[in-house]
């Protein structure tokens, strides 16, 4: 027996790795990347070995013995450890806090799970080889060129697949996958989608297209058992295709050969708590690390990716036409709310258009922007509004449950019978949520089959899928929904999209709001007219209700002109010195009193030495109070990413040394400012 030192990452907020002793036969040393059980404080926890050493500076009397190396599970690869290491450094978090959550909980239990039994279950994922493959549709020339370009790319090749809605990007992904799978007999492909529940279509397509290929899925609604199974299938290389949401970017994929990120512009790729990473950015890094292609697909690419494509860092592949013959992009019309005053949220022009679709048996979709449009209760006589007692936010009316609810802290209360300030009994909802639109429509069109899809109506697991199935079956005439309905769906019978309230986003203080609004409008408009216009059917159209029809953003939507809009926005950003021409980080602090949070940020600002870095003044966050806690922020900016990174590293070490008794956190590349 001989001794070695295991350097181990543990899931703790401490910025450190920990050394333990381990006795083993010479030549039988554990490998970095193996899971290991160690005593930590009064507990026993599982960590990951990051290095195996002969000696350490830690004094001998402080060294404890590791308890067990989990050798049934093959080690995580050096590439994977490097990925976790990069993410930890870039986002300024401890390595263990990044790496351990990347491994399923069941493998991190202090008692060993019977891995062989687990592993046997993997057979369940095995699709078998008796299924017959579905024919690949013949690609149009633009699709074929794109699929070939991706399929034959080698080395680190970031590719922006810019294709209008309905241009058949999915088909391009699938055929590029087929080429890669055929060329690399062991190769694995990672496909990321913004929300797994909204894309069973894609999962179905993959299964039908690649019947002999094992597919693993990784997303947050799997049970722990399922998650372990799918994770192992990826880790052991059996799963050739892994489909998942942002968290799948940290999956262990020993033979990764291609990464595809569908709807790469989607904000869901950014994790908004804990390790606030961008799965898209990590994907590009991972592709760079492994020298493999990465495809970013979108009809409305993020300005970051568009900028890289324009500057030649990313290769741009374009699909300018819809894939289905005679399916044309819908005509977008602006309805001026000054001239056509809405009743129950709907203008006369939109009501007429709905009527026509109902007569013809076609589907319509009404889209509401959730932000700034939830119904709150207000008092006409004194101006009282239902604001939350704990947050800088309004409580939102949920009529079916007879409740007001705060969407930030979840505080609930009964709908008051009279105004708490003046006693007025006639309290009215202000603003029109999806529920009110639904009620108004049902009165207007009693025969119509109306379905509402939003976060409230789909809380139960699986209910979103049921709802979308109903739409696909054609059992719905009018679909009402929020952001959820805008993404990716291929609704075949939809010929009308009404956009009810887009204007609020025009005046947001967040400089990204117009980029998001544009993407959202193009996405939701793209749900219409996806099949050839039927004989005698209505041409597909999109009606946008707005008070600002002259706004250039709407002009660009009418022309389906992403290119020009993106160029104009980029020029603005360059001039104003905003990302992607500048790099940012946000330090946030929270305390029961605002002054304390601000004082901490001011102290942080004062202790910084900063060449090439700008530290702005600490300010209260726009939603200052949440759950009785006040929040403030300090924006840090630099023209160079390495300069910002180097600064943050030193600065955060200083901040940790301050040992301030206040909750604070840092976000690198923040998206909500
Ligand atoms: P996107 O993701 O670009 O919005 P989809 O991949 O959903 O577009 O494709 C839109 C529609 O076009 C789908 O119904 C798809 O089956 C169809 N489609 C794609 N490629 C072809 C093709 N080459 N021939 C016929 N139909 C196609
Ligand atoms: Zn609240
Ligand atoms: Zn009142």
XYZ file of C-alpha atoms and ligand atoms in Angstrom:
702
model
C 0.000 0.000 0.000
C 1.163 3.514 -0.681
C -0.223 6.960 0.084
C -1.416 9.611 -2.289
C -3.207 12.905 -1.944
C -6.559 13.451 -3.595
C -7.432 17.045 -4.412
C -11.213 17.195 -4.385
C -13.925 19.654 -5.446
C -16.924 19.727 -3.090
C -20.257 21.444 -3.497
C -19.712 24.299 -1.041
C -19.739 28.075 -1.408
C -16.099 28.101 -0.255
C -13.706 29.094 -2.990
C -11.347 26.184 -2.466
C -10.559 22.603 -3.320
C -9.783 20.162 -0.507
C -6.952 17.669 -0.006
C -7.500 14.182 1.463
C -5.263 11.171 2.048
C -5.850 7.919 0.239
C -4.068 4.611 0.597
C -3.910 2.359 -2.425
C -1.789 -0.221 -4.182
C 0.945 1.374 -6.276
C -0.283 1.471 -9.851
C -3.918 1.503 -8.716
C -4.264 5.194 -8.043
C -7.668 6.763 -8.578
C -8.006 9.007 -11.635
C -9.018 12.640 -11.747
C -12.718 12.860 -12.593
C -13.697 10.014 -10.262
C -16.346 10.529 -7.614
C -15.183 10.056 -4.060
C -16.818 9.981 -0.626
C -15.148 12.104 2.036
C -15.830 13.378 5.553
C -16.605 17.097 5.491
C -17.414 18.839 8.743
C -19.835 16.509 10.456
C -21.139 15.041 7.211
C -20.027 12.618 4.556
C -20.266 14.063 1.080
C -19.417 13.083 -2.465
C -16.883 15.158 -4.360
C -14.966 14.951 -7.610
C -11.240 14.240 -7.729
C -9.574 17.029 -9.683
C -5.961 15.964 -9.155
C -3.981 13.073 -7.672
C -0.744 14.235 -6.012
C 2.213 12.858 -4.097
C 2.270 15.572 -1.496
C 0.497 18.673 -0.279
C 1.233 21.815 1.726
C -1.631 21.003 4.055
C -0.098 19.983 7.408
C -0.295 16.253 7.991
C -2.339 16.534 11.188
C -5.076 18.372 9.300
C -5.367 15.791 6.536
C -8.296 13.425 6.705
C -8.719 10.165 4.864
C -11.059 9.854 1.927
C -13.648 7.144 2.630
C -14.309 5.523 -0.723
C -13.592 6.035 -4.389
C -16.626 5.277 -6.527
C -14.804 3.218 -9.065
C -17.920 1.550 -10.533
C -18.503 4.799 -12.407
C -15.963 5.710 -15.063
C -14.203 9.014 -14.389
C -15.442 12.286 -15.834
C -13.106 13.179 -18.658
C -10.317 15.756 -18.399
C -12.272 17.761 -21.009
C -15.318 17.781 -18.789
C -13.269 18.882 -15.783
C -11.781 21.654 -17.898
C -15.276 22.758 -18.955
C -16.431 22.941 -15.334
C -13.195 24.731 -14.470
C -13.720 27.272 -17.202
C -17.327 27.928 -16.179
C -16.280 28.333 -12.545
C -13.572 30.841 -13.408
C -15.553 32.751 -15.964
C -18.626 33.120 -13.748
C -16.503 33.579 -10.617
C -17.927 30.644 -8.673
C -16.226 27.835 -6.731
C -15.378 24.834 -8.911
C -17.322 22.384 -6.751
C -20.451 24.483 -6.931
C -20.317 24.235 -10.723
C -19.097 20.669 -11.136
C -21.117 18.708 -8.553
C -24.607 19.866 -9.596
C -23.604 18.681 -13.081
C -23.709 15.105 -11.729
C -27.130 13.556 -10.908
C -28.127 13.595 -7.227
C -28.434 9.822 -7.033
C -24.749 9.455 -7.861
C -23.848 11.928 -5.139
C -25.584 10.126 -2.272
C -23.366 9.097 0.624
C -24.645 5.541 0.269
C -23.716 3.818 -2.968
C -26.479 3.192 -5.415
C -26.412 -0.209 -7.047
C -24.946 1.058 -10.252
C -25.046 -2.226 -12.129
C -28.848 -2.338 -11.621
C -29.015 1.101 -12.835
C -26.996 0.386 -15.714
C -29.195 -2.588 -16.616
C -32.133 -0.236 -16.865
C -30.265 1.548 -19.627
C -31.518 -1.158 -21.913
C -34.898 0.520 -21.546
C -33.560 3.520 -23.388
C -32.249 1.292 -26.133
C -34.566 1.803 -29.061
C -33.927 -1.618 -30.546
C -33.334 -2.048 -34.213
C -36.645 -3.307 -35.512
C -38.196 0.111 -36.131
C -38.139 1.186 -39.738
C -36.645 4.560 -40.437
C -38.944 7.261 -41.735
C -37.870 8.663 -45.076
C -35.974 11.879 -45.048
C -37.841 14.541 -47.005
C -36.006 15.920 -50.009
C -34.331 19.130 -48.943
C -34.579 22.255 -51.019
C -31.259 23.522 -52.355
C -30.715 26.049 -49.546
C -31.453 23.421 -46.884
C -29.222 20.885 -48.610
C -26.357 23.345 -48.800
C -26.757 24.146 -45.098
C -26.978 20.486 -44.058
C -23.884 19.616 -46.106
C -21.951 22.568 -44.737
C -22.713 21.490 -41.156
C -22.277 17.788 -41.837
C -18.872 18.274 -43.410
C -17.555 20.961 -41.050
C -14.473 19.952 -39.121
C -12.449 21.544 -36.378
C -13.880 24.396 -34.326
C -16.553 25.830 -36.618
C -19.184 28.094 -35.121
C -22.064 28.328 -37.594
C -25.046 30.668 -37.468
C -28.004 29.046 -39.229
C -30.137 32.055 -39.989
C -33.438 30.873 -41.441
C -36.838 32.558 -41.514
C -39.621 30.926 -39.497
C -40.815 27.812 -41.288
C -37.700 27.582 -43.445
C -37.122 24.025 -42.249
C -34.195 24.451 -39.861
C -35.216 21.280 -38.025
C -34.833 19.274 -41.200
C -31.381 20.758 -41.690
C -30.364 19.756 -38.158
C -31.645 16.217 -38.655
C -29.872 15.632 -41.939
C -26.657 17.170 -40.653
C -26.968 14.806 -37.650
C -27.419 11.863 -40.013
C -24.189 12.778 -41.786
C -22.238 13.130 -38.550
C -23.598 9.886 -37.068
C -22.724 8.025 -40.266
C -19.223 9.455 -40.412
C -18.337 9.044 -36.740
C -19.512 5.637 -35.559
C -19.130 6.555 -31.871
C -19.766 10.281 -32.155
C -22.311 12.001 -29.931
C -24.512 14.980 -30.759
C -25.889 17.465 -28.250
C -29.045 19.346 -29.246
C -30.195 22.147 -26.970
C -33.719 23.569 -27.059
C -35.105 26.436 -24.981
C -37.893 24.464 -23.278
C -38.228 20.712 -23.493
C -41.966 20.658 -22.812
C -42.585 22.678 -25.930
C -40.598 20.469 -28.237
C -41.865 16.892 -28.119
C -42.274 17.407 -31.866
C -38.514 17.454 -32.169
C -38.080 14.471 -29.859
C -40.601 12.534 -31.943
C -38.843 13.540 -35.140
C -35.483 12.386 -33.845
C -36.843 9.020 -32.690
C -38.630 8.439 -35.971
C -35.643 9.463 -38.032
C -32.963 7.539 -36.161
C -34.667 4.349 -34.996
C -31.502 2.455 -34.124
C -29.950 5.301 -32.202
C -30.197 5.796 -28.449
C -31.587 9.189 -27.494
C -31.164 10.616 -24.003
C -33.048 13.660 -22.775
C -31.912 15.964 -19.993
C -34.167 18.615 -18.525
C -35.498 19.763 -15.191
C -38.781 17.854 -15.185
C -37.172 14.386 -15.116
C -37.373 12.461 -11.853
C -34.029 11.818 -10.143
C -34.087 8.194 -11.263
C -34.749 9.120 -14.883
C -32.166 11.831 -14.754
C -29.488 9.412 -13.589
C -30.399 6.933 -16.303
C -30.218 9.473 -19.091
C -27.085 11.063 -17.667
C -25.358 7.676 -17.529
C -26.380 6.901 -21.095
C -24.635 10.118 -22.145
C -21.653 9.641 -19.822
C -20.988 6.106 -21.004
C -21.304 7.074 -24.633
C -24.312 4.839 -25.405
C -26.625 7.757 -26.142
C -25.590 9.084 -29.532
C -28.011 12.000 -29.405
C -28.679 14.006 -26.252
C -31.577 16.436 -26.352
C -31.933 18.853 -23.506
C -32.462 22.279 -22.059
C -29.712 24.629 -20.913
C -28.588 22.389 -18.046
C -27.604 19.713 -20.578
C -24.637 21.842 -21.626
C -22.835 20.436 -18.566
C -23.628 16.817 -19.472
C -20.716 14.421 -19.634
C -20.326 13.526 -23.314
C -17.039 11.704 -23.898
C -17.369 11.575 -27.683
C -19.117 14.825 -28.463
C -18.876 15.585 -32.190
C -21.494 18.282 -32.853
C -23.535 20.784 -30.830
C -26.781 22.294 -32.107
C -28.544 25.138 -30.311
C -32.039 25.706 -31.602
C -33.562 29.191 -31.176
C -30.207 30.389 -29.920
C -31.544 33.887 -29.194
C -33.941 32.554 -26.552
C -33.519 34.115 -23.087
C -34.117 30.686 -21.477
C -30.534 29.749 -22.313
C -29.478 32.095 -19.560
C -29.708 30.631 -16.073
C -31.032 33.371 -13.816
C -30.062 32.103 -10.383
C -27.116 30.440 -8.667
C -24.514 29.874 -11.342
C -25.830 32.455 -13.813
C -24.391 30.934 -16.962
C -25.279 31.261 -20.604
C -25.656 27.783 -22.083
C -25.125 29.242 -25.532
C -21.816 30.820 -24.594
C -20.642 27.680 -22.816
C -21.625 25.646 -25.878
C -19.400 27.767 -28.076
C -16.555 27.369 -25.592
C -17.095 23.611 -25.419
C -16.994 23.382 -29.220
C -13.795 25.410 -29.233
C -12.269 23.167 -26.586
C -13.107 19.967 -28.500
C -12.460 21.461 -31.953
C -15.921 20.539 -33.221
C -18.706 22.408 -35.056
C -21.446 24.243 -33.159
C -24.626 25.375 -34.898
C -26.649 28.330 -33.608
C -30.051 28.350 -35.296
C -32.594 31.170 -35.289
C -34.894 33.326 -37.382
C -33.947 36.232 -35.140
C -30.403 35.643 -33.920
C -29.164 37.360 -30.793
C -27.251 40.522 -31.589
C -24.142 38.888 -30.128
C -24.270 36.036 -32.625
C -25.292 38.312 -35.485
C -22.348 40.539 -34.731
C -19.988 37.543 -34.848
C -21.507 36.444 -38.146
C -21.114 39.931 -39.625
C -17.517 40.154 -38.504
C -16.721 36.723 -39.931
C -16.034 34.964 -36.630
C -19.070 32.760 -37.223
C -19.947 31.290 -40.559
C -23.438 32.337 -41.663
C -25.763 29.919 -43.476
C -29.050 31.350 -44.704
C -32.506 29.961 -45.440
C -34.504 32.802 -46.911
C -37.652 30.958 -48.025
C -40.217 28.852 -46.258
C -39.645 25.166 -46.864
C -43.171 24.141 -47.795
C -43.942 25.186 -51.347
C -46.445 28.036 -51.555
C -46.288 28.611 -47.827
C -45.380 32.276 -47.722
C -44.606 34.499 -44.809
C -47.805 36.096 -43.481
C -48.727 39.674 -44.323
C -48.154 41.838 -41.237
C -50.556 44.767 -40.745
C -50.486 47.433 -38.077
C -53.791 48.510 -36.532
C -53.671 52.025 -35.160
C -55.249 52.046 -31.707
C -55.898 55.811 -32.044
C -58.349 55.180 -34.872
C -59.692 51.761 -33.999
C -60.478 51.910 -30.283
C -60.432 48.413 -28.770
C -63.369 46.875 -26.896
C -62.432 44.193 -24.399
C -58.896 44.491 -25.695
C -59.788 43.776 -29.312
C -60.028 46.269 -32.181
C -62.848 46.019 -34.741
C -60.349 45.022 -37.434
C -59.108 42.110 -35.344
C -62.665 40.998 -34.496
C -63.534 40.988 -38.221
C -60.470 38.924 -39.022
C -61.344 36.427 -36.256
C -64.889 36.136 -37.594
C -63.591 35.293 -41.057
C -61.330 32.523 -39.688
C -64.210 31.061 -37.673
C -66.418 30.976 -40.761
C -63.705 29.183 -42.697
C -62.807 26.748 -39.967
C -59.256 28.033 -39.632
C -57.316 28.689 -36.446
C -56.363 32.014 -34.901
C -53.814 32.850 -32.251
C -54.025 35.867 -29.949
C -50.753 36.795 -28.339
C -50.340 38.836 -25.166
C -47.088 40.112 -23.877
C -47.134 39.063 -20.261
C -44.858 41.784 -19.010
C -46.739 44.852 -17.920
C -50.043 43.371 -18.886
C -51.265 41.372 -15.975
C -54.577 42.566 -14.598
C -54.322 44.372 -11.285
C -57.254 45.655 -9.240
C -57.696 49.386 -8.905
C -60.102 51.836 -7.350
C -61.522 54.450 -9.699
C -62.430 56.884 -6.970
C -59.160 57.147 -5.016
C -56.572 55.572 -7.320
C -55.626 52.672 -5.024
C -54.037 49.741 -6.837
C -53.441 46.221 -5.558
C -49.753 46.522 -4.776
C -47.826 43.865 -2.903
C -46.953 44.699 0.693
C -43.596 42.997 0.376
C -42.413 43.983 -3.113
C -42.268 46.884 -5.527
C -44.840 45.090 -7.635
C -48.563 44.789 -8.164
C -50.608 41.831 -7.094
C -52.230 40.195 -10.068
C -55.850 39.118 -10.307
C -56.503 35.376 -10.663
C -60.188 35.334 -11.155
C -60.825 31.606 -11.191
C -59.227 31.239 -7.766
C -60.731 34.499 -6.434
C -57.288 35.624 -5.436
C -54.687 38.286 -5.901
C -51.186 36.957 -6.232
C -47.770 38.609 -6.350
C -45.764 37.055 -9.185
C -42.505 37.933 -7.463
C -42.923 36.656 -3.912
C -46.071 34.502 -4.355
C -47.954 36.354 -1.614
C -51.673 35.636 -2.000
C -54.777 37.360 -0.722
C -58.497 37.253 -1.296
C -59.890 39.826 -3.696
C -60.992 42.689 -1.425
C -64.728 43.441 -1.448
C -64.110 47.141 -1.126
C -61.220 49.542 -1.540
C -58.933 49.272 1.508
C -58.296 53.037 1.315
C -61.663 54.681 0.621
C -64.210 51.888 0.960
C -65.440 52.110 -2.642
C -67.119 48.802 -3.524
C -66.694 49.100 -7.281
C -63.171 47.757 -7.778
C -62.237 47.144 -11.395
C -59.479 45.134 -13.027
C -56.983 47.327 -14.827
C -55.254 45.896 -17.835
C -56.393 42.778 -19.538
C -54.871 39.440 -18.776
C -55.360 36.328 -20.821
C -58.341 35.356 -18.649
C -60.265 38.544 -19.365
C -59.579 38.321 -23.070
C -60.864 34.759 -22.949
C -64.087 35.839 -21.227
C -64.682 38.686 -23.645
C -64.129 36.424 -26.631
C -66.426 33.738 -25.337
C -69.246 36.296 -25.078
C -68.487 37.598 -28.543
C -68.213 34.160 -30.170
C -70.265 31.735 -28.056
C -69.803 28.892 -30.581
C -66.038 29.183 -30.814
C -63.737 26.666 -29.153
C -61.344 28.874 -27.226
C -58.232 27.678 -25.437
C -55.937 29.655 -23.184
C -52.325 28.523 -22.773
C -50.194 30.347 -20.241
C -48.174 29.640 -17.123
C -51.360 29.513 -15.025
C -53.380 27.200 -17.214
C -50.512 24.732 -17.556
C -49.176 24.362 -14.051
C -49.941 20.669 -13.885
C -47.207 18.451 -15.362
C -48.094 17.395 -18.884
C -50.961 19.835 -19.226
C -49.077 22.083 -21.645
C -48.526 19.094 -23.889
C -52.207 18.131 -23.759
C -53.168 21.688 -24.633
C -50.819 21.846 -27.603
C -52.056 18.442 -28.806
C -55.604 19.819 -28.814
C -54.451 22.651 -31.044
C -52.605 20.314 -33.408
C -55.663 18.061 -33.672
C -57.638 21.072 -34.829
C -59.991 21.033 -31.829
C -59.395 24.697 -31.113
C -60.585 27.731 -33.055
C -58.957 30.506 -31.097
C -55.817 30.056 -29.061
C -54.893 32.713 -26.510
C -51.498 32.751 -24.971
C -48.385 34.426 -23.711
C -44.708 33.816 -24.544
C -45.333 30.079 -24.255
C -47.256 29.861 -27.513
C -44.796 31.918 -29.515
C -41.986 29.415 -29.571
C -41.250 26.878 -32.238
C -44.687 25.319 -32.716
C -45.634 24.117 -36.135
C -49.390 24.871 -36.133
C -50.624 23.725 -39.496
C -54.091 25.296 -39.571
C -53.238 28.703 -38.241
C -53.887 31.619 -40.584
C -54.322 34.575 -38.219
C -52.129 35.946 -35.453
C -53.331 38.915 -33.409
C -50.792 40.728 -31.257
C -52.671 42.643 -28.597
C -50.314 44.787 -26.559
C -46.753 44.965 -27.801
C -46.188 48.657 -27.030
C -45.164 48.392 -23.365
C -41.800 46.915 -24.331
C -40.971 49.900 -26.558
C -40.389 52.103 -23.558
C -38.583 49.727 -21.267
C -35.472 50.939 -19.488
C -33.794 47.642 -20.396
C -31.825 48.241 -23.581
C -32.473 44.663 -24.663
C -36.253 45.069 -24.610
C -36.571 46.052 -28.263
C -34.328 43.198 -29.403
C -36.563 40.809 -27.449
C -39.798 42.359 -28.636
C -38.702 42.128 -32.240
C -37.683 38.481 -31.844
C -40.944 37.694 -30.089
C -43.088 39.347 -32.759
C -41.213 37.609 -35.564
C -41.530 34.274 -33.738
C -45.228 34.568 -33.053
C -45.921 35.919 -36.534
C -44.021 32.899 -37.823
C -46.695 30.566 -36.408
C -49.076 31.624 -39.192
C -49.241 30.363 -42.756
C -46.969 27.390 -42.303
C -48.757 25.251 -44.852
C -49.692 26.014 -48.433
C -52.699 28.278 -48.642
C -55.637 25.957 -49.159
C -57.974 26.400 -52.101
C -60.348 29.208 -51.097
C -58.630 29.577 -47.705
C -57.673 32.890 -46.157
C -54.244 34.289 -46.820
C -52.403 34.257 -43.537
C -51.995 37.548 -41.742
C -50.642 39.058 -38.580
C -52.443 42.025 -37.030
C -50.483 44.152 -34.590
C -52.479 46.515 -32.369
C -50.356 49.547 -31.593
C -50.477 53.183 -30.693
C -47.146 53.759 -32.456
C -47.468 52.439 -36.010
C -44.631 54.722 -37.139
C -42.109 53.093 -34.834
C -39.189 51.657 -36.861
C -39.410 48.375 -34.982
C -42.900 47.759 -36.356
C -41.745 48.886 -39.796
C -39.133 46.137 -39.716
C -41.677 43.552 -38.517
C -44.016 44.444 -41.412
C -41.186 43.883 -43.874
C -39.905 40.739 -42.070
C -36.632 42.561 -42.230
C -34.427 41.187 -39.485
C -31.196 42.131 -41.290
C -31.869 45.823 -41.391
C -33.312 45.962 -37.916
C -30.331 44.089 -36.472
C -27.858 46.320 -38.289
C -29.597 49.435 -36.985
C -29.658 48.086 -33.416
C -26.000 47.107 -33.617
C -25.069 50.573 -34.847
C -26.986 52.058 -31.910
C -25.265 49.742 -29.447
C -21.856 50.527 -30.872
C -22.532 54.204 -30.522
C -23.964 53.988 -27.037
C -21.160 51.673 -25.912
C -23.361 48.704 -25.033
C -22.900 44.937 -25.458
C -21.743 43.284 -27.669
C -19.262 46.150 -27.946
C -18.678 46.231 -24.234
C -18.447 43.610 -21.485
C -20.427 43.865 -18.281
C -20.789 42.352 -14.846
C -23.360 43.206 -12.214
C -22.748 43.164 -8.480
C -25.981 42.897 -6.525
C -26.604 43.216 -2.804
C -29.720 42.803 -0.710
C -30.611 43.834 2.822
C -33.679 44.614 4.906
C -32.831 48.297 4.439
C -31.842 49.787 1.142
C -29.169 51.976 2.741
C -27.237 48.908 3.903
C -27.229 47.355 0.450
C -26.094 50.625 -1.100
C -23.391 51.107 1.542
C -21.953 47.669 0.806
C -21.851 48.394 -2.910
C -20.237 51.757 -2.263
C -17.555 50.087 -0.122
C -17.021 47.545 -2.892
C -16.645 50.358 -5.373
C -14.198 52.209 -3.153
C -11.879 49.250 -2.678
C -11.579 48.532 -6.400
C -8.487 49.466 -8.316
C -9.492 49.474 -11.892
C -7.545 50.257 -14.968
C -9.656 49.818 -18.091
C -12.751 49.088 -16.017
C -15.637 51.441 -15.260
C -17.582 51.085 -12.030
C -20.911 52.855 -12.121
C -22.709 54.300 -9.113
C -24.604 51.870 -6.912
C -28.342 52.240 -7.522
C -31.500 50.565 -6.242
C -32.767 47.865 -8.608
C -35.851 48.830 -10.580
C -37.870 46.290 -8.634
C -36.300 47.429 -5.396
C -38.228 45.508 -2.784
C -38.968 41.789 -3.092
C -40.211 39.735 -0.175
C -39.402 42.526 2.275
C -35.814 42.770 1.116
C -34.331 45.775 -0.648
C -32.017 45.198 -3.560
C -29.369 47.370 -5.145
C -26.859 46.922 -7.924
C -23.572 48.165 -9.280
C -22.728 47.805 -12.959
C -19.127 47.125 -13.974
C -18.055 47.671 -17.585
C -14.940 47.143 -19.666
C -14.054 47.302 -23.335
C -12.051 44.081 -23.095
C -13.230 40.744 -21.788
C -9.822 39.619 -20.444
C -9.416 42.943 -18.623
C -12.840 42.548 -17.034
C -12.107 38.919 -16.105
C -8.782 39.770 -14.474
C -10.356 42.652 -12.570
C -13.268 40.548 -11.296
C -11.000 37.824 -10.006
C -9.026 40.188 -7.765
C -12.007 42.271 -6.799
C -14.139 39.330 -5.704
C -11.297 37.973 -3.578
C -11.235 41.368 -1.861
C -15.005 41.383 -1.411
C -14.945 37.917 0.131
C -12.254 39.104 2.546
C -14.509 41.961 3.645
C -16.742 39.303 5.219
C -19.633 41.735 5.023
C -22.751 40.426 6.746
C -24.905 40.994 3.736
C -26.106 38.844 0.864
C -24.367 39.695 -2.381
C -23.762 38.064 -5.741
C -22.093 38.713 -9.033
C -23.459 38.094 -12.514
C -21.125 38.069 -15.503
C -22.736 39.096 -18.817
C -26.013 40.093 -17.130
C -29.089 40.158 -19.358
C -31.648 41.916 -17.177
C -30.278 45.302 -16.294
P -38.308 26.282 -38.699
O -37.747 25.499 -37.553
O -37.259 26.836 -39.600
O -39.306 27.322 -38.263
P -39.544 23.793 -39.404
O -38.315 22.965 -39.317
O -40.542 23.718 -38.308
O -39.132 25.310 -39.641
O -40.238 23.449 -40.798
C -41.427 24.069 -41.193
C -42.291 23.078 -41.947
O -41.704 22.775 -43.208
C -42.472 21.768 -41.243
O -43.830 21.388 -41.343
C -41.568 20.809 -41.985
O -42.055 19.493 -41.940
C -41.642 21.367 -43.393
N -40.454 21.087 -44.204
C -39.179 21.313 -43.857
N -38.344 20.987 -44.870
C -39.112 20.543 -45.880
C -38.839 20.072 -47.205
N -37.599 20.014 -47.672
N -39.891 19.704 -47.951
C -41.134 19.784 -47.497
N -41.456 20.223 -46.269
C -40.472 20.602 -45.463
Zn -44.603 40.340 -3.503
Zn -60.437 53.802 -3.133
